[in-house]
XYZ file of C-alpha atoms in Angstrom:
511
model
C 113.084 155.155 115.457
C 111.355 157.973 113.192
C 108.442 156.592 111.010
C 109.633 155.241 107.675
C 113.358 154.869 109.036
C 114.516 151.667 106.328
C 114.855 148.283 108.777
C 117.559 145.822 106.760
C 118.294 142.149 107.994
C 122.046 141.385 109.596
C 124.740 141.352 106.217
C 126.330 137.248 107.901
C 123.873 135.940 109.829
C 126.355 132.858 110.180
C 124.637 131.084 113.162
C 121.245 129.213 113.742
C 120.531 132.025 116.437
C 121.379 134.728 113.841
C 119.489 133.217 110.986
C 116.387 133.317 112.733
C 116.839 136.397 113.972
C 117.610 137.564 110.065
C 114.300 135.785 109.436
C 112.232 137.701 111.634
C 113.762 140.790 110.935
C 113.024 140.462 107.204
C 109.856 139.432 107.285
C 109.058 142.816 109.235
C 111.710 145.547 107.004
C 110.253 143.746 103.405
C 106.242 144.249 105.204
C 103.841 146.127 103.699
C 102.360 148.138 106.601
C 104.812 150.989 107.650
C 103.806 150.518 111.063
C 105.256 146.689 111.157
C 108.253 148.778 109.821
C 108.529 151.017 112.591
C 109.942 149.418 115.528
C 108.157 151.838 118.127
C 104.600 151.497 116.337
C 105.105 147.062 115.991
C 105.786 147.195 119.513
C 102.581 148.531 120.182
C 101.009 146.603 117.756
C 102.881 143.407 119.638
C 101.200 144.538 122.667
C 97.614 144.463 121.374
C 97.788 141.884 119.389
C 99.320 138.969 121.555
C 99.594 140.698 125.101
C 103.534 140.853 124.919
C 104.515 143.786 125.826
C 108.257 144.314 124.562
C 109.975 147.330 124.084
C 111.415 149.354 120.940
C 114.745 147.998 122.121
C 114.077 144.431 123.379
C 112.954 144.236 119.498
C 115.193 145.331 118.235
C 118.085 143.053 120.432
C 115.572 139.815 119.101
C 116.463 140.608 115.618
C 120.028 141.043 116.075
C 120.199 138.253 117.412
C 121.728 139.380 120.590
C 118.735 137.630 122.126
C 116.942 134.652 122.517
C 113.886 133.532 120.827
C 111.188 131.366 122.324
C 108.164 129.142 121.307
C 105.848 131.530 122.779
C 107.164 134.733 121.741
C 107.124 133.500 118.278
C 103.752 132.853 118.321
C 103.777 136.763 119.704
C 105.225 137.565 116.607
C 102.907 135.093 114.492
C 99.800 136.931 115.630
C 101.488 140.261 115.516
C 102.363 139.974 111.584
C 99.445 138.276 111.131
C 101.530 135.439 110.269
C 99.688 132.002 110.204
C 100.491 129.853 113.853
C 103.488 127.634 113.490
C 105.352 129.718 111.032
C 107.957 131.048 112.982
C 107.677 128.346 115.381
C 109.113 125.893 112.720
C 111.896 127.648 111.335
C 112.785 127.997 115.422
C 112.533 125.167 116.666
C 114.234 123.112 113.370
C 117.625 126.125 113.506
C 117.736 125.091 117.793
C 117.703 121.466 117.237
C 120.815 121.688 114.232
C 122.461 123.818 116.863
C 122.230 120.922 118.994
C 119.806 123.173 121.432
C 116.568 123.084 123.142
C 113.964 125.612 121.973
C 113.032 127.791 124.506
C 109.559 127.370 126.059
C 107.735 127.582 129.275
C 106.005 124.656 128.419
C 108.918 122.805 129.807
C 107.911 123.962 133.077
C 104.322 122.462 133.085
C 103.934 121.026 136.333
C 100.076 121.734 136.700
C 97.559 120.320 134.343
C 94.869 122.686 133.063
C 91.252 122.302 132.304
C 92.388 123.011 128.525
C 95.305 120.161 128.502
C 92.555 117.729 130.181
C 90.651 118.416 127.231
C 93.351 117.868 124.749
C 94.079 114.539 126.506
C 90.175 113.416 126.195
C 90.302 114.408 122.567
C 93.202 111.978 122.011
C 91.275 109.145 124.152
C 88.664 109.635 121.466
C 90.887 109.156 118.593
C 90.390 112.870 117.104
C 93.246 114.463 115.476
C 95.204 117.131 117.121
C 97.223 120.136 116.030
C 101.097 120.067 116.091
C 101.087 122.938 118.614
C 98.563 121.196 120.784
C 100.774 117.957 120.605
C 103.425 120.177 121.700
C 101.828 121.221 124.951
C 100.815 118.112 125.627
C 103.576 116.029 125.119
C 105.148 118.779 127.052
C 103.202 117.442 130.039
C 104.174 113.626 129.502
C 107.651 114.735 129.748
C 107.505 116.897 133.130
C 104.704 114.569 134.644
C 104.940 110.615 133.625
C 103.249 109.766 136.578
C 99.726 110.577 135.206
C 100.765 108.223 132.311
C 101.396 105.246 134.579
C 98.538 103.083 133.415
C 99.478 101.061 130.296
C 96.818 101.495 128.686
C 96.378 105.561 129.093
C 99.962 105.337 127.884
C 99.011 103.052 124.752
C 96.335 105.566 123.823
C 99.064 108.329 124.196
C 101.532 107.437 122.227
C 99.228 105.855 119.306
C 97.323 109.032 119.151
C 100.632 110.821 118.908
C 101.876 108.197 116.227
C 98.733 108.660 114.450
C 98.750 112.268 114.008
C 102.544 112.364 112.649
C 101.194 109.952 110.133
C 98.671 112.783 109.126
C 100.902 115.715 108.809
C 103.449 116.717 105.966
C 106.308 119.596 105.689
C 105.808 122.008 108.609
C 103.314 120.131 110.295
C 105.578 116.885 110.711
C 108.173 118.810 111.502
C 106.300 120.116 114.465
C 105.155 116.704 115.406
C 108.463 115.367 115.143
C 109.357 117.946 118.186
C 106.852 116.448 119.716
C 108.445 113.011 119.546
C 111.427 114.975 121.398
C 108.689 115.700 124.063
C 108.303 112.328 125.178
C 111.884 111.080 124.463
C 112.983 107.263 124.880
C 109.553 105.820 125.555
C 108.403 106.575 122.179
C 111.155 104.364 120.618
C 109.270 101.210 120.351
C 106.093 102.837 118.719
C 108.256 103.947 116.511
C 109.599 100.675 115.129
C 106.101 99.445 115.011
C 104.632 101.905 113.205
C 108.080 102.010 110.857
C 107.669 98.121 110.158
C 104.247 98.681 109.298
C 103.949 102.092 106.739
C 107.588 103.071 106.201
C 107.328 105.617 103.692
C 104.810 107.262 106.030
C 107.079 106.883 109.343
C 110.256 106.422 108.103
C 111.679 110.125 109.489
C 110.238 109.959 112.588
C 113.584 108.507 113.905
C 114.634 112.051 112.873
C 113.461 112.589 116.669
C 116.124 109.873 117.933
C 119.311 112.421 117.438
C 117.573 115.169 119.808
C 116.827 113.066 122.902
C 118.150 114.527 126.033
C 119.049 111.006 127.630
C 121.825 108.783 125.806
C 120.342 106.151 123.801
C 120.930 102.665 124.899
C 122.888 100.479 122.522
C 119.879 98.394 122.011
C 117.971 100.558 120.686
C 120.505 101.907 118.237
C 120.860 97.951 117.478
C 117.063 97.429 116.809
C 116.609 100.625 114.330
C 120.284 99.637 112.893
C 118.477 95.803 111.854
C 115.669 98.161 110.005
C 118.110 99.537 107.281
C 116.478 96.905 104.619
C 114.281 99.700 103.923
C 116.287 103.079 101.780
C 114.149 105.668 103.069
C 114.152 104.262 106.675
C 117.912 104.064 106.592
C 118.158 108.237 105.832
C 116.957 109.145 108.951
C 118.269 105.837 111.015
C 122.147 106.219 109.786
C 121.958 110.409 110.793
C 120.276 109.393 114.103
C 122.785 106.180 115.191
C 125.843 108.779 114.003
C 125.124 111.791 115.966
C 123.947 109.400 119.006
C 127.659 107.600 119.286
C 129.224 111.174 118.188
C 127.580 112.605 121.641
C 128.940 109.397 123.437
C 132.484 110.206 121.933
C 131.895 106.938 119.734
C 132.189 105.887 116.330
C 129.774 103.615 114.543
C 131.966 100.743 114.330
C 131.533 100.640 118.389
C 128.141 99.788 118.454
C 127.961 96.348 119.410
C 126.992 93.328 116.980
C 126.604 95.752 114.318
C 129.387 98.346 114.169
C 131.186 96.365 111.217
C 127.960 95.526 109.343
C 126.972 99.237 109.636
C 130.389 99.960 108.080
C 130.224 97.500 104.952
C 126.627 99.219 104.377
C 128.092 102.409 104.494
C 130.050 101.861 101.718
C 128.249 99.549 99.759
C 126.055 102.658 99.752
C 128.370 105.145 98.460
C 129.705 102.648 95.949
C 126.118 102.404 94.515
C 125.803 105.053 92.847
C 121.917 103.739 91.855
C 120.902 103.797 95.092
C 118.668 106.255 96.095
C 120.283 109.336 97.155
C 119.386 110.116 100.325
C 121.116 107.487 102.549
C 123.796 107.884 100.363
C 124.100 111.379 101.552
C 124.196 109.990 105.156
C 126.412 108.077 104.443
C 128.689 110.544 102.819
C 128.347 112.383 106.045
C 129.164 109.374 108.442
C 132.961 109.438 106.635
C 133.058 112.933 106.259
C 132.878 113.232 110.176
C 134.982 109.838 110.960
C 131.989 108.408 112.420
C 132.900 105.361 110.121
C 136.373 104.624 108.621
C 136.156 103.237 105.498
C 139.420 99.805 104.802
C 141.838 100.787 102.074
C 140.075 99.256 99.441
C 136.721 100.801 100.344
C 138.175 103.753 99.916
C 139.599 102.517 96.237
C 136.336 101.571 95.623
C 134.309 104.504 96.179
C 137.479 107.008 94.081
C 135.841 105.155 91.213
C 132.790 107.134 91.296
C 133.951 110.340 92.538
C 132.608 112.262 89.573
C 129.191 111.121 91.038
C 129.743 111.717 94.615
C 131.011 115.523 94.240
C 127.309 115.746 92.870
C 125.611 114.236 95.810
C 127.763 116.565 98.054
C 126.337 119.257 95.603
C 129.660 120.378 94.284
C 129.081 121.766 90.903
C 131.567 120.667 87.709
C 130.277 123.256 85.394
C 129.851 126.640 86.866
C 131.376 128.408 90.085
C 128.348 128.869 92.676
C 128.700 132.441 93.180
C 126.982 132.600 89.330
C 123.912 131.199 90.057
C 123.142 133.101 93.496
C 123.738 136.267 91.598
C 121.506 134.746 89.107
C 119.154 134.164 91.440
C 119.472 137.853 93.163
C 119.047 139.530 90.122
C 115.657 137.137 88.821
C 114.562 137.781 92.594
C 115.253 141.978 92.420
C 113.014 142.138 89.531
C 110.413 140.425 90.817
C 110.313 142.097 93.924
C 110.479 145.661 92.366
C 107.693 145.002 90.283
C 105.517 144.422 93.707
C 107.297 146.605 95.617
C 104.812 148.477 97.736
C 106.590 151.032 99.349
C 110.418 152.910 98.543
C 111.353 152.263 102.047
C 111.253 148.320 101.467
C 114.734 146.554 99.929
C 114.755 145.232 96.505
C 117.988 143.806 97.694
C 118.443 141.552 100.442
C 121.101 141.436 102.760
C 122.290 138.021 103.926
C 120.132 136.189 101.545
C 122.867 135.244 99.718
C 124.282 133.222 102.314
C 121.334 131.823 103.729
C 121.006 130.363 99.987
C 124.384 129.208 99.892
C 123.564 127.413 102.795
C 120.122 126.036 101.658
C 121.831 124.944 97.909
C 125.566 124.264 98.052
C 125.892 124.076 101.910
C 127.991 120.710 103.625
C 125.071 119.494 105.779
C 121.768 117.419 104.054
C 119.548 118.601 106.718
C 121.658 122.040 107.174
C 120.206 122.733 103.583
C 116.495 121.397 103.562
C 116.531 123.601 107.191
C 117.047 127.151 105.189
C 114.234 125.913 102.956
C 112.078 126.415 105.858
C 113.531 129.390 107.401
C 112.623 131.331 104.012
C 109.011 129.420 103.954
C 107.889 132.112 106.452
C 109.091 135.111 104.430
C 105.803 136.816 102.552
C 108.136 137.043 99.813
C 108.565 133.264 99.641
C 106.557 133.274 96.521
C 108.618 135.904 94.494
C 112.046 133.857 96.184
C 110.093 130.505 94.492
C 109.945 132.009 90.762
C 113.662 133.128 90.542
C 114.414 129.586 91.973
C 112.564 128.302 89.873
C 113.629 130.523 86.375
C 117.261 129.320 87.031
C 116.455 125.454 87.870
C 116.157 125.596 83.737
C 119.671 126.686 83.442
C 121.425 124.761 85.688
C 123.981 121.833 82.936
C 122.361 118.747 83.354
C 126.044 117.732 84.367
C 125.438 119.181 87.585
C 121.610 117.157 88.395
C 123.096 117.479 92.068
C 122.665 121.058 92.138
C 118.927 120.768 90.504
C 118.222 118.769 92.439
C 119.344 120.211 95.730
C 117.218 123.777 94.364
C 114.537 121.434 93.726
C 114.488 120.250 97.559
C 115.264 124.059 98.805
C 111.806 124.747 96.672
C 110.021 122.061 98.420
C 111.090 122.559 101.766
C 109.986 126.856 100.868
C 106.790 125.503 100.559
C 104.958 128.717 98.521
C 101.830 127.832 96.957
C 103.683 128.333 93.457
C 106.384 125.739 94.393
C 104.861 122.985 92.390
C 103.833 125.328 89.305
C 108.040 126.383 89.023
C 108.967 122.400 89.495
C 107.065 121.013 86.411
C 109.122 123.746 84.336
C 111.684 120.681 84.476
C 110.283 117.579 82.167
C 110.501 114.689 83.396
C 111.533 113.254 80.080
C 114.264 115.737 79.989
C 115.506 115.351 83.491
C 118.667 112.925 83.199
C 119.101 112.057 87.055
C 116.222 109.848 88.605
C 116.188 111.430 91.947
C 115.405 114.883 90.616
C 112.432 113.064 89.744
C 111.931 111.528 92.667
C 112.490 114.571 94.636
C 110.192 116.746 92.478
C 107.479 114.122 93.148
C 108.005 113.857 96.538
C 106.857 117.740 96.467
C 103.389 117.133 94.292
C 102.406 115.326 97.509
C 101.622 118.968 98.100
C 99.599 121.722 96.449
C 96.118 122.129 94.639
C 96.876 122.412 91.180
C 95.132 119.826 89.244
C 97.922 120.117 86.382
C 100.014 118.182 89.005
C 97.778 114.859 88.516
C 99.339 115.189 84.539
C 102.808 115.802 85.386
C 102.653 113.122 88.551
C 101.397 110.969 85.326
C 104.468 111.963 83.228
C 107.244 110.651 86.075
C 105.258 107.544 86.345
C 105.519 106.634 82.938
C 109.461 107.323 82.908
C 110.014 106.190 86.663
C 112.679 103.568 86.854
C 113.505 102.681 90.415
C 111.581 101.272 93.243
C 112.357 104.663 95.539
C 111.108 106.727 92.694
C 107.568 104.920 92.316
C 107.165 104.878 95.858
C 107.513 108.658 95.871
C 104.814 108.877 93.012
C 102.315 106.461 95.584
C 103.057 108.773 98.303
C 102.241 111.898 96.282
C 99.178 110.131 95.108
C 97.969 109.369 97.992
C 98.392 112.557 100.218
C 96.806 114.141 96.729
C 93.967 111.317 96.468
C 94.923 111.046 92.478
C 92.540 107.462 93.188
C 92.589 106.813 89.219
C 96.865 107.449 89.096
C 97.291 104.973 92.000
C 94.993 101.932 90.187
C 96.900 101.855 87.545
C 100.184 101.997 89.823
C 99.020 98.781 91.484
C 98.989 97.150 88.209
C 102.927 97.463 88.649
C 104.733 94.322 88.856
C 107.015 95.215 92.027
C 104.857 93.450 94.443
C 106.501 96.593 97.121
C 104.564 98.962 94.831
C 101.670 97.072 94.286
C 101.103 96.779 97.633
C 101.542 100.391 98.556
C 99.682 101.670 95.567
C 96.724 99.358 97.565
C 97.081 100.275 100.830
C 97.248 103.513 99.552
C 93.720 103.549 97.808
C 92.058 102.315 101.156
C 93.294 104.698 103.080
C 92.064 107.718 100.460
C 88.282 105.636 100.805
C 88.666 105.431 104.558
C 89.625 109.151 104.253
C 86.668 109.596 102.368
């Protein structure tokens, strides 16, 4: 390919395979350095910098998605666009597990344990924290060699060092750890319930992992995370997880023994309630939208009642057509990236990114749409992607607080350093739907801005349900906003007082 020759992304990258592969490609045909732009040059450059040596043309194949990715030759990539480690590895491994596939790696071969992984291993005897991608290679091991994991109490150290490092991470990082999870499979399951009963808001998605086992679940296990639905944020992940579970089995949710009918009465006592927070409710839109439960005729008659409402938790907007705000959003985004453009031969326009923002704003899927918010995360562009996002969250009706709030959760899941900065354009006093708020302080739990404390301030004074304080303590917490959290504990929700509590030990402990 002759120097300068203009790289553009795939037009429909429809697929999880493709969308990666539109990822990757992007990041390099939007890069500053002409040589990253240059097939022929990057694959020297890949050579150097990681060791892989791949040709012009096995490139070029990657990002056309013609073929497949791995764990390690994203980190190849990582180190070649001087990416940081774990950035393409996320986006991966999240777009194989909604395809329902394994990510590639040839840590699933580890048969042999290295001086390095014995290390690792002592580390997490000695209670020090780990990275994701080191959890990943171990865990790796667990999985191909149980035997050296006999002892009880090697395994008890295991697993609670595992446990205790999710705990630690946020975003990405839990993400990764969550894969990890996969790793070990079954085995993990009771830890998880422990540690769940114990600090839900901190553990609650970890039965994310559940859905991506290899082995079928047993039905008791289903059964014991089904009895932990009292808590709303637990019963997000633990409705998904018990769904796609029976749907692999050829089952619906009314099957699972002792609780199949229960299960179905909370489904649509969920739905029904339309002051419920909104993410279970979104599971349990799914569950019906996929037969996994059958809803009685006058369920059904029920839940017409609020249809209004339920179009907006499916993200169907009432007040605009959704091809108007993606072109809003192209042409805010255009500008923005034509005033940094560095070089003639990178796009102003993007091709595909229209659909992958379909996807990550109006698309059918909950987790389908926080999972595009991470594929863009890696794009250096992010930040410029963040500001039109966040320009047009001002001008969406406050009919449609679905749609804000889904843009607010594609923001989050972005992650740019500016995410938090184009969230508080939205006041909190203005903001008519109370898991917008929620959502938007679920993302302060992130960042360094110290304007954040203020506006964290400004939802707690207009917070109205229990989901949406318990957001605030979380935020607080990972922020260590100490002051913001002693006067939450004054609260007179004893769930919130004793959060807000447990929360300021840990940030002393921290400390």
């Amino acid at each position: 390919m002759p120097m300068g020759r203009k790289l553009l992304p795939m037009e429909k990258p429809i697929t999880m395979k493709d969308q990666f592969a539109w990822l990757v490609r992007l990041i390099r045909c939007t890069h500053g350095d002409p040589a990253v732009r240059n097939t022929e040059t990057f694959s020297r450059m890949m050579s150097t910098s990681s060791g892989e040596a791949l040709k012009p043309a096995t490139i070029n194949k990657l990002e056309g998605g013609t073929l497949d990715f791995s764990i390690e030759r994203c980190i190849a990539f990582e180190e070649a666009l001087d990416l940081n480690l774990g950035d393409l590895v996320d986006p991966y491994i999240w777009l194989c597990r909604q395809a329902e596939e394994a990510p590639r790696t040839n840590w699933s071969k580890i048969r042999e344990v290295e001086a390095s992984e014995i290390e690792l291993l002592v580390r997490v005897a000695q209670e020090e924290q780990l990275s994701p991608i080191d959890w990943l290679r171990i865990t790796s091991i667990y999985r191909n060699r149980r035997e050296l994991f006999q002892k009880p109490r090697t395994r008890d150290s295991f697993f609670h060092g595992l446990m205790r490092d999710y705990g630690r991470s946020y975003e990405r990082d839990q993400r990764l750890m969550r894969e990890a999870l996969i790793n070990v499979g079954e085995d993990i399951l009771p830890y998880l319930i422990s540690y769940i009963q114990v600090e839900p808001m901190r553990y609650f998605n970890t039965t994310e992992a559940v859905r991506y086992f290899n082995e079928d679940i047993d039905d008791k296990h289903l059964i014991s995370l089904a009895e932990r639905l009292d808590d709303s944020y637990s019963a997000t992940c633990i409705l998904e997880s018990i769904g796609i579970c029976l749907r692999r089995q050829g089952r619906r949710v009314d099957t699972l023994p002792e609780v199949g009918d229960v299960l179905r009465e909370y489904v649509s006592d969920l739905l029904e309630n339309t002051a419920e927070l909104f993410m279970p409710r979104e599971a349990a839109l799914s569950l019906v939208r996929t037969g996994q439960v059958v809803l009685t005729q006058k369920q059904s008659r029920k839940i017409k009642q609020c249809r209004d409402e339920l179009g907006q938790l499916a993200v169907q907007p009432s007040q605009f057509n959704p091809g108007q705000l993606l072109n809003q959003i192209s042409t805010r985004l255009s500008r923005l990236l034509q005033e940094k453009r560095l070089s003639p031969e990178t796009p102003i326009y993007i091709p595909g990114l229209d659909l992958i923002l379909r996807n990550g704003i109006f698309g059918r899927d909950r987790v389908g749409r926080l999972c595009m918010g991470g594929l863009l995360g890696a794009w250096q562009h992010a930040a410029e992607l963040t500001d039109a996002l966040g320009k047009t969250l001002t001008d969406i009706p406050t009919e449609d607080f679905g749609v804000q709030r889904s843009m607010v959760r594609l923001v989050t899941k972005i992650g740019s350093s500016n995410a938090n900065a184009n969230l508080r354009r939205l006041n909190p006093c203005q903001t008519r739907d109370e898991n917008t708020r929620l959502s938007i302080a679920w993302a302060m739990g992130s960042g360094h801005d110290p304007e954040d404390l203020t506006y964290l301030e400004s939802l707690w004074k207009v917070a109205q349900s229990r989901p949406g304080k318990r957001a605030i303590v979380v935020a607080a917490y990972r922020r260590s906003f100490g002051n913001l959290l002693s006067e939450i504990a004054r609260d007179r929700d004893m769930v919130i007082h004793r959060e807000a509590i447990t929360s300021i030990r840990g940030i002393n402990t921290r400390s």
